[in-house]
mmCIF file of C-alpha atoms in Angstrom:
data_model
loop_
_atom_site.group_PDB
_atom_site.id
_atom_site.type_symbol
_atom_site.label_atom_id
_atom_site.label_comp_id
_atom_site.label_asym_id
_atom_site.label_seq_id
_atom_site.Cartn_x
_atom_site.Cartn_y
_atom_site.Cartn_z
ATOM 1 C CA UNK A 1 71.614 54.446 149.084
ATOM 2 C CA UNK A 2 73.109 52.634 152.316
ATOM 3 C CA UNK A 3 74.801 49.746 150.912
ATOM 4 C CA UNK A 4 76.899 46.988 152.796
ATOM 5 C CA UNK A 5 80.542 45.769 151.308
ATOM 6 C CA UNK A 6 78.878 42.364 149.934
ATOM 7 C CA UNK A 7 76.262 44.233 148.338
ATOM 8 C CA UNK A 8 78.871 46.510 146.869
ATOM 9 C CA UNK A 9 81.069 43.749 145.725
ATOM 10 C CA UNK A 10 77.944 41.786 144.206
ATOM 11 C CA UNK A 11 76.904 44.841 142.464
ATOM 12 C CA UNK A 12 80.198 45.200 140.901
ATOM 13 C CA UNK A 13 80.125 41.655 139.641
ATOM 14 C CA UNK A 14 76.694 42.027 137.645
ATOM 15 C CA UNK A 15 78.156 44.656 134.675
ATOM 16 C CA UNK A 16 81.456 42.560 134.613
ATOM 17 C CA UNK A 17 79.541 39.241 134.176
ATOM 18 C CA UNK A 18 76.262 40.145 132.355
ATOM 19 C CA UNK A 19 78.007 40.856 129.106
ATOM 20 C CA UNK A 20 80.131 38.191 129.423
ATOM 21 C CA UNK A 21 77.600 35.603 129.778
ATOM 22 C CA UNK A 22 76.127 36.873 126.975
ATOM 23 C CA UNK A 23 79.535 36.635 125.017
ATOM 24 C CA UNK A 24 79.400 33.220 125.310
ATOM 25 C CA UNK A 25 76.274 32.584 124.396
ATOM 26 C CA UNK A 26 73.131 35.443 123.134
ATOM 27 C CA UNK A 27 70.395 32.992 124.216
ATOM 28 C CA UNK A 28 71.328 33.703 128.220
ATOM 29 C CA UNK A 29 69.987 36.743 127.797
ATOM 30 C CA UNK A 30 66.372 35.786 128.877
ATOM 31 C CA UNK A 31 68.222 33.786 131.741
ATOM 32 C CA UNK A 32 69.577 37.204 132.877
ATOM 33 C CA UNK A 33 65.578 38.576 133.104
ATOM 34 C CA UNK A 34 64.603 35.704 134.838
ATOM 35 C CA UNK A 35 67.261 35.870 136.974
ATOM 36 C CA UNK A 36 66.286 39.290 138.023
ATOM 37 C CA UNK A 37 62.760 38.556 138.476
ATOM 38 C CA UNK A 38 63.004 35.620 140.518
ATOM 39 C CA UNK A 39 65.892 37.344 143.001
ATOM 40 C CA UNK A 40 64.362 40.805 143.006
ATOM 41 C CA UNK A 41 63.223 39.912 146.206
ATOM 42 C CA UNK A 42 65.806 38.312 148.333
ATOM 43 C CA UNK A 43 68.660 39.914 146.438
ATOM 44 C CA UNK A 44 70.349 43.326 148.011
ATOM 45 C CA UNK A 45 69.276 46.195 147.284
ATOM 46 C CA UNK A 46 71.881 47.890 145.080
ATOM 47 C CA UNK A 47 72.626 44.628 143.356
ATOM 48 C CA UNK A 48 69.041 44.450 142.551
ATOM 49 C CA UNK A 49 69.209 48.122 140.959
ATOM 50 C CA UNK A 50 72.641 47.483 139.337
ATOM 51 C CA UNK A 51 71.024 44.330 137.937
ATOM 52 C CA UNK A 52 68.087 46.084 136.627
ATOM 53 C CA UNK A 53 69.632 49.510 134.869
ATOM 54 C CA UNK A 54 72.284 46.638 133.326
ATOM 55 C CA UNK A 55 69.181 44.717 131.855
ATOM 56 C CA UNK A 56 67.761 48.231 130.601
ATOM 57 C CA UNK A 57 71.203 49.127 129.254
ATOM 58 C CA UNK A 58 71.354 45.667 127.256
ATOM 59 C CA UNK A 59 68.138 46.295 125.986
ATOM 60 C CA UNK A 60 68.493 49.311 124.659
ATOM 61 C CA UNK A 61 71.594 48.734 122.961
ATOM 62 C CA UNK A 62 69.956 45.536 121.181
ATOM 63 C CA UNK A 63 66.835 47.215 120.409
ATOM 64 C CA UNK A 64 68.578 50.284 119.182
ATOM 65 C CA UNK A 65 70.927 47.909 117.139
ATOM 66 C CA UNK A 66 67.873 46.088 115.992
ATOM 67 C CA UNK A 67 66.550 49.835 114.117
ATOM 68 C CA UNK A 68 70.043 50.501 112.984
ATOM 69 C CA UNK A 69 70.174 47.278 111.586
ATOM 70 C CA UNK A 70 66.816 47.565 109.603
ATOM 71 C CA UNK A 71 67.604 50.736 108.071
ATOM 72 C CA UNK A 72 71.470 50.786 107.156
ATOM 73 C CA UNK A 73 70.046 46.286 105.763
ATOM 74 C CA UNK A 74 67.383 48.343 103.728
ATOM 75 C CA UNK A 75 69.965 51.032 102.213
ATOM 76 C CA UNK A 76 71.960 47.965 101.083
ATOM 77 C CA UNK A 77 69.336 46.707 99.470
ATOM 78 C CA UNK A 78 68.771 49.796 97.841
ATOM 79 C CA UNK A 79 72.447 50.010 96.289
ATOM 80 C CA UNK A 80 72.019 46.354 95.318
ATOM 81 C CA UNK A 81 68.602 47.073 93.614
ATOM 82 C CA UNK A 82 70.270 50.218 91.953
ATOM 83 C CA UNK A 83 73.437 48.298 91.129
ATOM 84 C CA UNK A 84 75.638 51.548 93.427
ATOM 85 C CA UNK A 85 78.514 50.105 94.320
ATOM 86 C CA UNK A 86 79.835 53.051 96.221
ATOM 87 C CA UNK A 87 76.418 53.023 98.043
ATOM 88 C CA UNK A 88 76.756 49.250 99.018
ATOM 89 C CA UNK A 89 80.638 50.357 100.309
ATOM 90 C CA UNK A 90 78.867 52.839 102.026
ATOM 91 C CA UNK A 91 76.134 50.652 103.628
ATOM 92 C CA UNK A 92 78.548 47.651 104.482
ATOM 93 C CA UNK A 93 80.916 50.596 106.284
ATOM 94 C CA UNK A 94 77.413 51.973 108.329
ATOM 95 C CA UNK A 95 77.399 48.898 109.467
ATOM 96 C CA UNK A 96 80.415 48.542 110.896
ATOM 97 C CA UNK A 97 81.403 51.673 112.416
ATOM 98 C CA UNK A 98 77.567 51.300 114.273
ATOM 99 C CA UNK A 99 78.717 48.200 115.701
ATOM 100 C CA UNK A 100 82.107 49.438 116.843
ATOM 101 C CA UNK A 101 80.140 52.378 118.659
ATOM 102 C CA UNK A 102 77.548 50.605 120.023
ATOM 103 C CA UNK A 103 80.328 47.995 121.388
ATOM 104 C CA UNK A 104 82.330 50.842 123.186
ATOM 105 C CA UNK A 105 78.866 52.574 124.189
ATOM 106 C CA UNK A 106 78.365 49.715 126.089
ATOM 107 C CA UNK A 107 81.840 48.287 127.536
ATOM 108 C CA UNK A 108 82.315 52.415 128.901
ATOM 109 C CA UNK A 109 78.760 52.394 130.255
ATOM 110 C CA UNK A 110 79.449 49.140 131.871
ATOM 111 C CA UNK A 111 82.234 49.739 133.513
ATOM 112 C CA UNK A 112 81.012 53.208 134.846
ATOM 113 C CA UNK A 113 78.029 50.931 136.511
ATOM 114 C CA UNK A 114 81.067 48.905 137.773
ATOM 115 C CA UNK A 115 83.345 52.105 139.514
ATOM 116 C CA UNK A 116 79.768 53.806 140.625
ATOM 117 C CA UNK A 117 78.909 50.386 142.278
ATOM 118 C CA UNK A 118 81.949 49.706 144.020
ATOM 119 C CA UNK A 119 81.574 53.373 145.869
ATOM 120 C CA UNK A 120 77.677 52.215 146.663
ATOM 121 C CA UNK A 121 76.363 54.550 143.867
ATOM 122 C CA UNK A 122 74.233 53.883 140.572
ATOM 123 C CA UNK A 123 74.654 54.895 137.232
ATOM 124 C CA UNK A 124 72.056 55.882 134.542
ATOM 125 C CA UNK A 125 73.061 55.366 131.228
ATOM 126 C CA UNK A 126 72.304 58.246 128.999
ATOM 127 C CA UNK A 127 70.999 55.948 126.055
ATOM 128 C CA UNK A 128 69.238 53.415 128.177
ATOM 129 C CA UNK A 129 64.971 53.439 127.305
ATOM 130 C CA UNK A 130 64.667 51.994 130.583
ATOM 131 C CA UNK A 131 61.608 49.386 129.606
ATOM 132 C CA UNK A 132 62.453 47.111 132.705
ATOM 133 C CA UNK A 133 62.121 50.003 135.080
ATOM 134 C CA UNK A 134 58.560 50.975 133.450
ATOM 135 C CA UNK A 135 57.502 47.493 133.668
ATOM 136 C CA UNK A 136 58.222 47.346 137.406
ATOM 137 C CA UNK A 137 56.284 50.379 137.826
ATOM 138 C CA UNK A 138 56.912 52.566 141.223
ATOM 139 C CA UNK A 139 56.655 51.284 144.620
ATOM 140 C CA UNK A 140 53.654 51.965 146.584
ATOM 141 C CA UNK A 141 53.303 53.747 149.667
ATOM 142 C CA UNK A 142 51.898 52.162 152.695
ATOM 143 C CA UNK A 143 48.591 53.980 153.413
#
């Protein structure tokens, strides 16, 4: 992908400032989509891919989260039910270590979007469901 040095250095930006926006506040997320949809027009063209394999990566990590969540909340509830103890160690511990993973998942994934950006490259994150790039279906062809 031929891309110039401010596209580069815009695409490098995005993974640095995405999750850091959301940091400071979870409810920017949807201002990150809209973002994207109302700039995936004018913006360049590998800061509009960067942009949108971010998005998917977010995504996936909270949807992911979201399932992980719902099953290690429901074997809690289980140990409290059963009055296990151990099990409700075990559950609160799940819970935990999930997040921790998930966390550096994302932070290493980022930053390899960052490094493959700068050198005019993209990167595909191996756990990313990539729902935003389904949505936007493939270009068509000029007939």
């Amino acid at each position: 992908m031929e891309s110039t040095a401010r596209d580069r250095r815009i695409a490098v930006l995005i993974p640095v400032v995405s999750p850091l926006l959301l940091y400071v506040s979870f409810w920017s997320a949807p201002l990150l989509v809209l973002g994207y949809l109302l700039l995936r027009r004018r913006a360049l063209p590998l800061a509009r891919e960067v942009m949108l394999r971010v998005l998917d990566l977010l995504l996936s990590v909270l949807l992911f989260s979201v399932a992980a969540g719902l099953l290690i909340g429901s074997l809690g509830v289980v140990a409290r039910d059963g009055e296990i103890e151990l099990l409700e160690l075990a559950s609160r511990a799940l819970i935990g270590l999930f997040g921790i993973l998930v966390t550096v998942y994302a932070v290493i994934s980022l930053g390899f979007s960052a490094f493959r950006a700068w050198h005019g490259q993209l990167h595909d994150p191996k756990l990313s469901m990539g729902v935003l790039q389904a949505l936007r279906g493939r270009p068509r062809t000029a007939a």
